[in-house]
Amino acid sequence: MRKQVWTNNRHLPRRSRQGWRTYGLAIALLVLSLAATAKNSFWIDNGLGGTDWQMGQPQVTFWNSTQPRSLPELRNFALKLINRDRQVNGLPALVEDSLLSQAAQLHAEDMKARNFYDHVTPEGRTPTDRFAAIGGEGGVGENIMLQSHSLGQHSLLNWKLIEAFQKSWMYSDGHRANLLHPHHTRVGYGIVADPPSGRIYAVQKFQ
């Protein structure tokens, strides 16, 4: 007499079916956990802004967020985000100014080299002083940023960092005032990373 072999889970012993359900639930939870981690790693929620100002939608995606970028690429993306946030608040776009960008980059590199973080240098030079020293004229507004990461891989300069920095500045009253100043027309951007320490310095200059 042939022995019948069942292949449908309905005919497995109750204990075996429970084991399969537990295994399936564990796999589902793992997948959800990985999905949440990936979302946090590659996507930023900018929120809606404040009571009297708005925040633009993130421009980074899973596909473009973490690749290392050159300084011109970083500056172009930073300008895109600045003008995104100005546009949603009814303000005209800014244009990049090469001298402002030079001043911003010099200050970022100086803070990294001398391990300080301030709008005023150890010698007492203000943003306007530093701009004048390279041939600029007039007063300037300045936003600065310092972030430290324990993992060296996060010191890579990428678009996700630029998006995160812009978000931090926009949710800070004083920095947002510079970004959304109605009379500003030009902007400069500088950024530098120190992989051994994990520090990243970024500077925005406005005029």
Short mmCIF file of C-alpha atoms in Angstrom, two decimals:
data_model
loop_
_atom_site.label_atom_id
_atom_site.label_comp_id
_atom_site.label_asym_id
_atom_site.label_seq_id
_atom_site.Cartn_x
_atom_site.Cartn_y
_atom_site.Cartn_z
CA MET A 1 0.00 0.00 0.00
CA ARG A 2 1.42 3.40 -1.04
CA LYS A 3 2.01 5.91 1.71
CA GLN A 4 0.45 9.31 1.01
CA VAL A 5 2.72 12.31 1.47
CA TRP A 6 1.08 15.66 2.18
CA THR A 7 2.77 18.81 0.90
CA ASN A 8 0.21 21.40 2.02
CA ASN A 9 0.92 23.21 5.31
CA ARG A 10 -2.67 22.53 6.41
CA HIS A 11 -1.74 18.89 6.92
CA LEU A 12 1.40 19.57 8.95
CA PRO A 13 1.25 18.97 12.71
CA ARG A 14 0.04 21.99 14.70
CA ARG A 15 3.47 22.51 16.26
CA SER A 16 5.14 22.59 12.81
CA ARG A 17 2.62 25.12 11.50
CA GLN A 18 3.25 27.37 14.50
CA GLY A 19 6.99 27.12 13.86
CA TRP A 20 6.55 28.24 10.27
CA ARG A 21 4.34 31.14 11.36
CA THR A 22 6.93 32.25 13.92
CA TYR A 23 9.68 32.01 11.32
CA GLY A 24 7.64 33.99 8.81
CA LEU A 25 6.86 36.68 11.39
CA ALA A 26 10.55 37.01 12.27
CA ILE A 27 11.44 37.44 8.59
CA ALA A 28 8.72 40.07 8.14
CA LEU A 29 9.94 42.03 11.17
CA LEU A 30 13.50 41.88 9.89
CA VAL A 31 12.46 43.20 6.49
CA LEU A 32 10.49 46.06 8.10
CA SER A 33 13.45 46.90 10.32
CA LEU A 34 15.84 46.98 7.37
CA ALA A 35 13.39 49.13 5.40
CA ALA A 36 13.15 51.62 8.28
CA THR A 37 16.94 51.74 8.59
CA ALA A 38 17.31 52.32 4.86
CA LYS A 39 14.73 55.10 4.99
CA ASN A 40 16.58 56.85 7.82
CA SER A 41 19.90 56.38 6.04
CA PHE A 42 18.92 57.68 2.63
CA TRP A 43 15.95 59.98 3.14
CA ILE A 44 15.32 63.13 5.13
CA ASP A 45 11.96 64.36 6.39
CA ASN A 46 12.12 68.15 6.26
CA GLY A 47 8.82 68.69 8.04
CA LEU A 48 6.48 71.56 7.19
CA GLY A 49 8.43 74.48 8.63
CA GLY A 50 7.05 76.93 11.17
CA THR A 51 3.99 79.06 11.79
CA ASP A 52 5.06 81.82 9.40
CA TRP A 53 7.51 80.06 7.08
CA GLN A 54 7.65 76.92 4.96
CA MET A 55 10.26 74.24 4.37
CA GLY A 56 10.87 72.80 0.91
CA GLN A 57 10.66 69.10 0.06
CA PRO A 58 13.88 67.03 0.26
CA GLN A 59 15.84 66.72 -2.96
CA VAL A 60 17.96 63.71 -1.97
CA THR A 61 16.87 60.20 -2.91
CA PHE A 62 18.01 56.65 -2.25
CA TRP A 63 19.96 56.83 -5.51
CA ASN A 64 21.85 60.10 -5.07
CA SER A 65 22.20 60.74 -1.33
CA THR A 66 25.50 59.21 -0.22
CA GLN A 67 27.88 59.24 -3.18
CA PRO A 68 30.96 61.43 -2.58
CA ARG A 69 30.65 64.73 -4.45
CA SER A 70 33.12 67.33 -5.68
CA LEU A 71 33.12 70.86 -4.26
CA PRO A 72 31.41 72.33 -7.38
CA GLU A 73 28.70 69.63 -7.14
CA LEU A 74 28.18 70.36 -3.46
CA ARG A 75 27.93 74.10 -4.09
CA ASN A 76 25.45 73.66 -6.92
CA PHE A 77 23.26 71.42 -4.77
CA ALA A 78 23.50 73.82 -1.82
CA LEU A 79 22.36 76.69 -4.06
CA LYS A 80 19.47 74.56 -5.31
CA LEU A 81 18.30 73.96 -1.73
CA ILE A 82 18.69 77.59 -0.71
CA ASN A 83 16.59 78.73 -3.65
CA ARG A 84 14.06 75.96 -3.06
CA ASP A 85 13.44 77.32 0.43
CA ARG A 86 13.38 80.92 -0.71
CA GLN A 87 10.90 80.08 -3.48
CA VAL A 88 8.40 78.33 -1.19
CA ASN A 89 8.52 81.43 1.00
CA GLY A 90 7.83 83.80 -1.90
CA LEU A 91 11.37 85.19 -2.18
CA PRO A 92 13.56 85.66 -5.28
CA ALA A 93 16.41 83.25 -5.99
CA LEU A 94 20.02 83.99 -5.06
CA VAL A 95 22.97 83.60 -7.40
CA GLU A 96 26.32 82.17 -6.42
CA ASP A 97 29.09 84.72 -6.08
CA SER A 98 32.61 83.34 -6.58
CA LEU A 99 34.21 85.77 -4.11
CA LEU A 100 31.65 84.95 -1.41
CA SER A 101 32.27 81.24 -2.05
CA GLN A 102 36.01 81.80 -1.77
CA ALA A 103 35.55 83.59 1.56
CA ALA A 104 33.25 80.82 2.80
CA GLN A 105 35.68 78.09 1.79
CA LEU A 106 38.64 79.87 3.39
CA HIS A 107 36.76 80.19 6.68
CA ALA A 108 35.70 76.53 6.66
CA GLU A 109 39.29 75.43 6.02
CA ASP A 110 40.64 77.81 8.66
CA MET A 111 38.25 76.46 11.30
CA LYS A 112 39.33 72.93 10.43
CA ALA A 113 43.07 73.74 10.41
CA ARG A 114 43.05 75.65 13.71
CA ASN A 115 40.31 73.64 15.40
CA PHE A 116 37.94 76.46 16.30
CA TYR A 117 34.29 77.12 15.53
CA ASP A 118 33.12 80.71 15.48
CA HIS A 119 32.11 83.57 13.21
CA VAL A 120 35.09 85.51 14.58
CA THR A 121 38.63 84.17 14.16
CA PRO A 122 41.06 83.88 17.08
CA GLU A 123 42.58 87.18 15.89
CA GLY A 124 39.18 88.88 16.04
CA ARG A 125 38.45 89.06 12.29
CA THR A 126 34.73 89.20 11.55
CA PRO A 127 32.99 87.82 8.43
CA THR A 128 33.07 91.30 6.89
CA ASP A 129 36.79 91.67 7.74
CA ARG A 130 37.60 88.35 6.09
CA PHE A 131 35.57 89.23 3.01
CA ALA A 132 37.35 92.57 2.67
CA ALA A 133 40.73 90.84 3.00
CA ILE A 134 40.18 89.03 -0.30
CA GLY A 135 38.87 92.08 -2.14
CA GLY A 136 35.19 92.08 -1.19
CA GLU A 137 33.17 95.16 -0.36
CA GLY A 138 30.30 95.68 2.05
CA GLY A 139 28.92 93.74 4.97
CA VAL A 140 28.09 90.05 4.75
CA GLY A 141 25.81 87.67 6.60
CA GLU A 142 27.20 84.29 7.60
CA ASN A 143 25.90 80.88 8.66
CA ILE A 144 28.31 78.25 9.95
CA MET A 145 27.88 74.58 10.76
CA LEU A 146 29.98 71.98 12.56
CA GLN A 147 28.96 68.36 12.77
CA SER A 148 30.93 65.42 14.10
CA HIS A 149 30.39 61.75 13.30
CA SER A 150 31.93 58.74 15.01
CA LEU A 151 32.09 56.77 11.75
CA GLY A 152 34.64 57.87 9.17
CA GLN A 153 32.39 56.95 6.26
CA HIS A 154 29.99 59.73 7.27
CA SER A 155 32.78 62.29 6.79
CA LEU A 156 32.40 61.87 3.05
CA LEU A 157 30.93 65.00 1.55
CA ASN A 158 27.66 64.12 -0.13
CA TRP A 159 24.25 65.55 -0.96
CA LYS A 160 22.60 64.02 2.11
CA LEU A 161 24.88 66.13 4.33
CA ILE A 162 24.09 69.28 2.36
CA GLU A 163 20.36 68.59 2.74
CA ALA A 164 20.74 67.91 6.47
CA PHE A 165 22.76 71.11 6.99
CA GLN A 166 20.18 73.18 5.12
CA LYS A 167 17.42 71.71 7.26
CA SER A 168 19.31 72.54 10.48
CA TRP A 169 19.88 76.12 9.38
CA MET A 170 16.25 76.58 8.35
CA TYR A 171 14.98 75.43 11.74
CA SER A 172 17.25 77.91 13.54
CA ASP A 173 15.80 81.42 13.79
CA GLY A 174 19.01 83.39 13.24
CA HIS A 175 20.29 81.22 10.41
CA ARG A 176 16.89 81.20 8.72
CA ALA A 177 16.84 84.99 8.85
CA ASN A 178 19.96 85.02 6.68
CA LEU A 179 18.57 82.42 4.29
CA LEU A 180 15.24 84.21 3.88
CA HIS A 181 16.51 87.80 4.01
CA PRO A 182 14.49 89.65 1.35
CA HIS A 183 17.38 91.95 0.37
CA HIS A 184 20.03 89.27 -0.13
CA THR A 185 20.84 88.63 -3.79
CA ARG A 186 24.10 86.65 -3.70
CA VAL A 187 25.44 83.68 -1.77
CA GLY A 188 28.67 81.75 -1.31
CA TYR A 189 29.20 78.24 0.06
CA GLY A 190 32.19 76.48 1.54
CA ILE A 191 32.56 73.03 3.07
CA VAL A 192 35.42 70.82 4.21
CA ALA A 193 35.71 67.46 6.00
CA ASP A 194 38.35 66.16 8.39
CA PRO A 195 38.01 62.34 8.07
CA PRO A 196 40.33 61.44 11.00
CA SER A 197 38.19 63.39 13.46
CA GLY A 198 34.87 63.01 11.63
CA ARG A 199 34.33 66.78 11.72
CA ILE A 200 32.64 68.63 8.87
CA TYR A 201 32.66 72.43 8.63
CA ALA A 202 30.23 74.27 6.35
CA VAL A 203 29.81 78.00 5.73
CA GLN A 204 27.19 80.08 3.94
CA LYS A 205 27.86 83.74 3.14
CA PHE A 206 25.21 86.20 2.00
CA GLN A 207 25.15 89.68 0.56
#
